[in-house]
Amino acid sequence: MSVPPLSELTTLRLGGPATRLVTTDNDEALVDAVRAADAEGAPLLLLAGGSNVVVADAGFEGTVVRVQTRDVEGIRMADGRMRLNVAAGENWDVFVAACIADGLAGIEALSGIPGSVGGTPIQNVGAYGQEVADVIVAVRAFDRVSGELHELDTEECLFDYRSSIFKRDPGRWVVLGVSFALEPTGESEPIRYAELAACLGVEIGGRAPVGDVREAVLALRRGKGMVLDPTDPDTVSAGSFFTNPILRARDFDTFAQRAADRAGADARPPGWPVEPRAVKTSAAWLIERAGFHRGYGNPDGIAISSKHTLALTNRGAGTTSELVALAREIAAGVQEAFGVTLVPEPVFVGHSWAASSLNLDSR
Ligand SMILES: Cc1cc2nc3c(=O)[nH]c(=O)nc-3n(C[C@H](O)[C@H](O)[C@H](O)COP(=O)(O)OP(=O)(O)OC[C@H]3O[C@@H](n4cnc5c(N)ncnc54)[C@H](O)[C@@H]3O)c2cc1C
């Protein structure tokens, strides 16, 4: 059977062929496929929803193992919460919708994110003030180094902003299942995100029915092209292309001064304290202020989304090399204007971003 180009399996619709493609629908088949590729010494790519990868035009010389495992099990915990043990290949948003229908709280603000359940711990998926790390209690995984199965608790997962042990040590862990603990209250967790609170008509820290939060989040996300929609070319992306930079507090002050010198005293960049002496700022703010507007790029190839500065989109005839060229142009523009280094969020497959000094961590 011929292997389809990986562009057919990624939300960016980019990427050349793989040498081999194996689709797995249960844990045993998944682990066997990984063991077989490792025994052969073949490079391995685990691929689920394909919504956070940038695959090279030349494709991937190795075995692609598609994760399409299915299973959801719910158990009432002693403290009244529901524990959901979910197979890695389950669709994330289908799972979120089912939890909302059952009045379970803790992931309502993560509605509308594409991809699989097993993909969520990899970069500690987050949006609108929630992160999966807040509700994950365990990740069941196969360790390709020891050849054994493990259940990692939340501490062992080393969750951080868009990061985890799975992202820090790429390729080592095969996530088989994720366990979440959700509150069966029907009321959301406290709303932490100002735009969402305004949309719901509640104060920051207030609550709302989980179904209302889901609808509000989906509406906000659709307005930004952040819900996959075959009729909307702005959704042909990998979501946010760059993470929000985290700077040492004194570097943030230097950068804020540079921004004020450039555009006037009222041009103070947004900054959120995230840990002692560190500040997270907005990648979208930096990109816009560096002169890259929505729609910038090639209207038939790769361009910034017309709805969201952080998303790079494939308008139909784009290539991965064009995407990387635009991303580098943007990162270089931000570096030159503000001295801040942008770091891509998606995983590069068959090529690497690190080839240039642009990838220096700004912390
Ligand atoms: C329109 C759009 C909006 C988005 N919005 C958000 C958002 O709001 N917040 C956010 O955090 N992300 C967002 N994303 C990014 C993406 O949806 C998430 O990161 C998602 O969790 C990726 O899951 P996936 O199954 O598609 O992973 P894939 O793209 O298939 O894989 C991503 C990486 O995870 C690895 N991987 C996948 N499955 C496994 C497994 N079972 N075991 C081990 N490794 C595995 C892959 O090898 C690869 O390195 C968005 C993407 C798009 C296209």
mmCIF file of C-alpha atoms in Angstrom, residues 56-301:
data_model
loop_
_atom_site.group_PDB
_atom_site.id
_atom_site.type_symbol
_atom_site.label_atom_id
_atom_site.label_comp_id
_atom_site.label_asym_id
_atom_site.label_seq_id
_atom_site.Cartn_x
_atom_site.Cartn_y
_atom_site.Cartn_z
ATOM 1 C CA ALA A 56 9.499 19.059 5.916
ATOM 2 C CA ASP A 57 8.635 19.189 2.212
ATOM 3 C CA ALA A 58 10.990 16.215 1.791
ATOM 4 C CA GLY A 59 8.871 14.301 4.287
ATOM 5 C CA PHE A 60 10.115 11.900 6.946
ATOM 6 C CA GLU A 61 12.604 9.105 6.305
ATOM 7 C CA GLY A 62 11.312 6.562 8.775
ATOM 8 C CA THR A 63 8.182 4.996 10.222
ATOM 9 C CA VAL A 64 5.167 7.104 11.087
ATOM 10 C CA VAL A 65 2.987 5.448 13.724
ATOM 11 C CA ARG A 66 -0.496 6.913 13.823
ATOM 12 C CA VAL A 67 -2.145 6.880 17.234
ATOM 13 C CA GLN A 68 -5.831 6.046 16.858
ATOM 14 C CA THR A 69 -6.454 4.154 20.086
ATOM 15 C CA ARG A 70 -9.901 4.507 21.644
ATOM 16 C CA ASP A 71 -11.236 4.096 25.185
ATOM 17 C CA VAL A 72 -12.806 6.267 27.886
ATOM 18 C CA GLU A 73 -13.451 5.001 31.392
ATOM 19 C CA GLY A 74 -14.962 7.049 34.238
ATOM 20 C CA ILE A 75 -14.508 6.253 37.939
ATOM 21 C CA ARG A 76 -15.925 8.208 40.911
ATOM 22 C CA MET A 77 -13.038 9.172 43.236
ATOM 23 C CA ALA A 78 -13.227 9.110 47.056
ATOM 24 C CA ASP A 79 -13.266 12.938 47.132
ATOM 25 C CA GLY A 80 -16.272 13.068 44.771
ATOM 26 C CA ARG A 81 -14.352 14.040 41.627
ATOM 27 C CA MET A 82 -14.612 11.946 38.463
ATOM 28 C CA ARG A 83 -11.460 10.269 37.208
ATOM 29 C CA LEU A 84 -11.475 9.834 33.418
ATOM 30 C CA ASN A 85 -8.935 7.376 32.013
ATOM 31 C CA VAL A 86 -8.740 8.189 28.312
ATOM 32 C CA ALA A 87 -6.840 6.483 25.477
ATOM 33 C CA ALA A 88 -4.264 8.684 23.716
ATOM 34 C CA GLY A 89 -5.955 8.488 20.314
ATOM 35 C CA GLU A 90 -9.345 9.829 21.422
ATOM 36 C CA ASN A 91 -10.252 13.183 19.846
ATOM 37 C CA TRP A 92 -9.678 15.918 22.427
ATOM 38 C CA ASP A 93 -12.658 18.133 21.637
ATOM 39 C CA VAL A 94 -15.088 15.211 21.384
ATOM 40 C CA PHE A 95 -13.909 14.241 24.886
ATOM 41 C CA VAL A 96 -14.301 17.833 26.159
ATOM 42 C CA ALA A 97 -17.824 18.057 24.733
ATOM 43 C CA ALA A 98 -18.817 14.758 26.408
ATOM 44 C CA CYS A 99 -17.454 15.971 29.765
ATOM 45 C CA ILE A 100 -19.384 19.240 29.452
ATOM 46 C CA ALA A 101 -22.571 17.309 28.644
ATOM 47 C CA ASP A 102 -22.009 15.374 31.894
ATOM 48 C CA GLY A 103 -21.498 18.621 33.866
ATOM 49 C CA LEU A 104 -17.803 17.941 34.517
ATOM 50 C CA ALA A 105 -15.627 21.015 35.127
ATOM 51 C CA GLY A 106 -11.915 21.641 34.635
ATOM 52 C CA ILE A 107 -11.401 21.597 30.852
ATOM 53 C CA GLU A 108 -14.256 23.833 29.632
ATOM 54 C CA ALA A 109 -11.871 26.652 28.597
ATOM 55 C CA LEU A 110 -9.896 24.122 26.530
ATOM 56 C CA SER A 111 -12.864 23.625 24.167
ATOM 57 C CA GLY A 112 -12.187 23.670 20.432
ATOM 58 C CA ILE A 113 -8.497 22.717 20.534
ATOM 59 C CA PRO A 114 -7.784 20.255 17.706
ATOM 60 C CA GLY A 115 -5.859 17.020 18.073
ATOM 61 C CA SER A 116 -5.807 14.019 20.343
ATOM 62 C CA VAL A 117 -6.061 13.457 24.097
ATOM 63 C CA GLY A 118 -2.530 11.993 24.056
ATOM 64 C CA GLY A 119 -1.233 15.164 22.410
ATOM 65 C CA THR A 120 -2.386 17.378 25.278
ATOM 66 C CA PRO A 121 0.276 16.544 27.893
ATOM 67 C CA ILE A 122 3.091 16.850 25.325
ATOM 68 C CA GLN A 123 3.071 20.662 25.344
ATOM 69 C CA ASN A 124 0.734 21.064 28.337
ATOM 70 C CA VAL A 125 -2.055 22.393 26.158
ATOM 71 C CA GLY A 126 -3.570 25.605 27.413
ATOM 72 C CA ALA A 127 -6.011 28.359 26.480
ATOM 73 C CA TYR A 128 -8.195 31.013 28.093
ATOM 74 C CA GLY A 129 -6.656 30.585 31.552
ATOM 75 C CA GLN A 130 -6.681 26.774 31.799
ATOM 76 C CA GLU A 131 -3.964 24.170 31.193
ATOM 77 C CA VAL A 132 -4.318 20.393 31.108
ATOM 78 C CA ALA A 133 -1.660 20.202 33.849
ATOM 79 C CA ASP A 134 -4.308 21.585 36.257
ATOM 80 C CA VAL A 135 -6.453 18.443 35.891
ATOM 81 C CA ILE A 136 -4.121 15.641 34.759
ATOM 82 C CA VAL A 137 -3.516 13.149 37.571
ATOM 83 C CA ALA A 138 -1.473 10.576 35.631
ATOM 84 C CA VAL A 139 -0.062 9.802 32.201
ATOM 85 C CA ARG A 140 0.364 6.184 31.156
ATOM 86 C CA ALA A 141 3.330 5.847 28.813
ATOM 87 C CA PHE A 142 5.744 3.427 27.201
ATOM 88 C CA ASP A 143 9.395 4.326 27.793
ATOM 89 C CA ARG A 144 11.434 3.589 24.650
ATOM 90 C CA VAL A 145 14.674 3.763 26.660
ATOM 91 C CA SER A 146 13.831 1.128 29.305
ATOM 92 C CA GLY A 147 11.271 -0.721 27.161
ATOM 93 C CA GLU A 148 8.804 -0.597 30.077
ATOM 94 C CA LEU A 149 5.356 0.819 30.791
ATOM 95 C CA HIS A 150 5.103 3.613 33.372
ATOM 96 C CA GLU A 151 2.427 5.666 35.045
ATOM 97 C CA LEU A 152 3.827 9.164 35.558
ATOM 98 C CA ASP A 153 2.177 11.353 38.190
ATOM 99 C CA THR A 154 1.767 15.099 37.676
ATOM 100 C CA GLU A 155 5.112 15.943 39.297
ATOM 101 C CA GLU A 156 6.985 13.451 37.140
ATOM 102 C CA CYS A 157 5.420 15.039 34.033
ATOM 103 C CA LEU A 158 7.421 18.271 34.751
ATOM 104 C CA PHE A 159 4.648 20.435 33.341
ATOM 105 C CA ASP A 160 5.560 24.014 32.503
ATOM 106 C CA TYR A 161 4.291 26.672 30.089
ATOM 107 C CA ARG A 162 3.804 24.749 26.771
ATOM 108 C CA SER A 163 6.228 22.122 27.980
ATOM 109 C CA SER A 164 6.562 18.820 29.833
ATOM 110 C CA ILE A 165 8.948 15.913 30.209
ATOM 111 C CA PHE A 166 7.473 14.581 26.951
ATOM 112 C CA LYS A 167 8.464 17.712 25.015
ATOM 113 C CA ARG A 168 11.829 18.128 26.780
ATOM 114 C CA ASP A 169 12.918 14.603 25.961
ATOM 115 C CA PRO A 170 11.369 14.206 22.505
ATOM 116 C CA GLY A 171 10.809 10.714 21.216
ATOM 117 C CA ARG A 172 11.435 8.916 24.520
ATOM 118 C CA TRP A 173 7.851 8.524 25.723
ATOM 119 C CA VAL A 174 4.884 7.050 23.898
ATOM 120 C CA VAL A 175 1.768 8.348 25.626
ATOM 121 C CA LEU A 176 -0.807 5.565 25.817
ATOM 122 C CA GLY A 177 -3.417 7.216 28.008
ATOM 123 C CA VAL A 178 -4.132 10.257 30.146
ATOM 124 C CA SER A 179 -6.118 10.391 33.412
ATOM 125 C CA PHE A 180 -7.981 13.551 34.375
ATOM 126 C CA ALA A 181 -9.770 14.449 37.629
ATOM 127 C CA LEU A 182 -12.788 16.675 36.977
ATOM 128 C CA GLU A 183 -15.323 18.310 39.336
ATOM 129 C CA PRO A 184 -18.926 17.138 38.771
ATOM 130 C CA THR A 185 -20.365 20.533 39.712
ATOM 131 C CA GLY A 186 -21.707 21.779 36.373
ATOM 132 C CA GLU A 187 -20.107 25.128 37.249
ATOM 133 C CA SER A 188 -16.837 26.166 35.622
ATOM 134 C CA GLU A 189 -13.550 26.635 37.368
ATOM 135 C CA PRO A 190 -12.946 30.331 38.239
ATOM 136 C CA ILE A 191 -12.608 32.316 35.018
ATOM 137 C CA ARG A 192 -9.079 33.736 34.807
ATOM 138 C CA TYR A 193 -9.016 35.237 31.320
ATOM 139 C CA ALA A 194 -10.318 38.809 30.955
ATOM 140 C CA GLU A 195 -11.666 38.434 27.392
ATOM 141 C CA LEU A 196 -13.596 35.299 28.377
ATOM 142 C CA ALA A 197 -14.931 36.864 31.595
ATOM 143 C CA ALA A 198 -16.168 39.878 29.603
ATOM 144 C CA CYS A 199 -17.832 37.615 27.064
ATOM 145 C CA LEU A 200 -19.633 35.702 29.847
ATOM 146 C CA GLY A 201 -20.503 38.859 31.804
ATOM 147 C CA VAL A 202 -18.740 37.626 34.970
ATOM 148 C CA GLU A 203 -15.917 39.065 37.064
ATOM 149 C CA ILE A 204 -12.431 37.567 36.867
ATOM 150 C CA GLY A 205 -12.559 34.730 39.404
ATOM 151 C CA GLY A 206 -16.305 34.248 38.853
ATOM 152 C CA ARG A 207 -17.910 31.044 37.590
ATOM 153 C CA ALA A 208 -20.473 30.165 34.917
ATOM 154 C CA PRO A 209 -22.210 26.968 33.770
ATOM 155 C CA VAL A 210 -19.660 24.793 31.942
ATOM 156 C CA GLY A 211 -21.830 24.698 28.801
ATOM 157 C CA ASP A 212 -21.889 28.510 28.643
ATOM 158 C CA VAL A 213 -18.121 28.647 29.003
ATOM 159 C CA ARG A 214 -17.687 26.131 26.188
ATOM 160 C CA GLU A 215 -19.971 28.143 23.863
ATOM 161 C CA ALA A 216 -18.205 31.416 24.721
ATOM 162 C CA VAL A 217 -14.756 29.897 24.159
ATOM 163 C CA LEU A 218 -15.816 28.371 20.827
ATOM 164 C CA ALA A 219 -17.204 31.732 19.679
ATOM 165 C CA LEU A 220 -14.009 33.561 20.676
ATOM 166 C CA ARG A 221 -11.848 30.908 19.037
ATOM 167 C CA ARG A 222 -13.887 30.926 15.792
ATOM 168 C CA GLY A 223 -13.413 34.699 15.589
ATOM 169 C CA LYS A 224 -9.652 34.059 15.601
ATOM 170 C CA GLY A 225 -9.705 31.102 13.164
ATOM 171 C CA MET A 226 -8.722 28.788 16.016
ATOM 172 C CA VAL A 227 -11.398 26.128 15.487
ATOM 173 C CA LEU A 228 -10.747 23.809 12.533
ATOM 174 C CA ASP A 229 -13.234 24.608 9.777
ATOM 175 C CA PRO A 230 -12.778 23.266 6.217
ATOM 176 C CA THR A 231 -14.538 26.374 4.871
ATOM 177 C CA ASP A 232 -12.221 28.820 6.674
ATOM 178 C CA PRO A 233 -8.704 29.148 5.149
ATOM 179 C CA ASP A 234 -7.534 30.907 8.323
ATOM 180 C CA THR A 235 -7.770 27.590 10.167
ATOM 181 C CA VAL A 236 -5.205 25.823 7.937
ATOM 182 C CA SER A 237 -2.481 26.298 10.539
ATOM 183 C CA ALA A 238 -0.743 24.714 13.517
ATOM 184 C CA GLY A 239 -2.443 27.149 15.901
ATOM 185 C CA SER A 240 -0.148 29.723 17.498
ATOM 186 C CA PHE A 241 3.188 29.514 15.723
ATOM 187 C CA PHE A 242 5.250 31.144 18.487
ATOM 188 C CA THR A 243 5.054 30.800 22.269
ATOM 189 C CA ASN A 244 4.703 33.913 24.383
ATOM 190 C CA PRO A 245 8.281 34.829 25.407
ATOM 191 C CA ILE A 246 9.191 34.583 29.088
ATOM 192 C CA LEU A 247 11.833 37.140 30.017
ATOM 193 C CA ARG A 248 13.833 37.859 33.139
ATOM 194 C CA ALA A 249 12.189 40.855 34.836
ATOM 195 C CA ARG A 250 15.160 43.126 34.084
ATOM 196 C CA ASP A 251 15.196 42.049 30.417
ATOM 197 C CA PHE A 252 11.482 42.831 30.270
ATOM 198 C CA ASP A 253 12.170 46.343 31.590
ATOM 199 C CA THR A 254 14.883 46.863 28.954
ATOM 200 C CA PHE A 255 12.535 45.655 26.237
ATOM 201 C CA ALA A 256 9.657 47.823 27.529
ATOM 202 C CA GLN A 257 11.940 50.860 27.398
ATOM 203 C CA ARG A 258 12.985 49.954 23.851
ATOM 204 C CA ALA A 259 9.305 49.676 22.864
ATOM 205 C CA ALA A 260 8.562 53.098 24.408
ATOM 206 C CA ASP A 261 11.560 54.676 22.615
ATOM 207 C CA ARG A 262 10.300 53.224 19.373
ATOM 208 C CA ALA A 263 6.611 54.055 19.547
ATOM 209 C CA GLY A 264 5.988 56.465 22.417
ATOM 210 C CA ALA A 265 5.407 56.178 26.147
ATOM 211 C CA ASP A 266 1.931 54.598 25.820
ATOM 212 C CA ALA A 267 3.374 51.668 23.865
ATOM 213 C CA ARG A 268 4.078 49.606 26.975
ATOM 214 C CA PRO A 269 4.048 45.909 26.094
ATOM 215 C CA PRO A 270 1.769 43.569 28.035
ATOM 216 C CA GLY A 271 3.528 41.646 30.789
ATOM 217 C CA TRP A 272 2.321 38.998 33.234
ATOM 218 C CA PRO A 273 4.531 37.948 36.171
ATOM 219 C CA VAL A 274 4.865 34.166 35.932
ATOM 220 C CA GLU A 275 7.457 33.182 38.477
ATOM 221 C CA PRO A 276 9.851 35.054 40.745
ATOM 222 C CA ARG A 277 11.609 37.641 38.630
ATOM 223 C CA ALA A 278 10.195 36.504 35.270
ATOM 224 C CA VAL A 279 7.575 38.109 33.043
ATOM 225 C CA LYS A 280 5.589 36.591 30.168
ATOM 226 C CA THR A 281 4.850 38.942 27.300
ATOM 227 C CA SER A 282 2.701 38.671 24.172
ATOM 228 C CA ALA A 283 4.221 37.250 20.982
ATOM 229 C CA ALA A 284 1.275 38.666 18.983
ATOM 230 C CA TRP A 285 1.973 42.176 20.371
ATOM 231 C CA LEU A 286 5.638 41.909 19.385
ATOM 232 C CA ILE A 287 4.863 40.661 15.879
ATOM 233 C CA GLU A 288 2.296 43.380 15.207
ATOM 234 C CA ARG A 289 4.514 46.157 16.595
ATOM 235 C CA ALA A 290 7.445 44.866 14.517
ATOM 236 C CA GLY A 291 5.333 45.613 11.431
ATOM 237 C CA PHE A 292 3.832 42.233 10.515
ATOM 238 C CA HIS A 293 0.107 42.677 10.094
ATOM 239 C CA ARG A 294 -2.666 40.124 9.667
ATOM 240 C CA GLY A 295 -2.691 38.741 6.124
ATOM 241 C CA TYR A 296 1.026 39.533 5.638
ATOM 242 C CA GLY A 297 2.666 37.101 3.216
ATOM 243 C CA ASN A 298 1.641 35.291 0.058
ATOM 244 C CA PRO A 299 -2.153 35.234 -0.506
ATOM 245 C CA ASP A 300 -1.853 31.920 -2.406
ATOM 246 C CA GLY A 301 0.912 30.382 -0.309
#
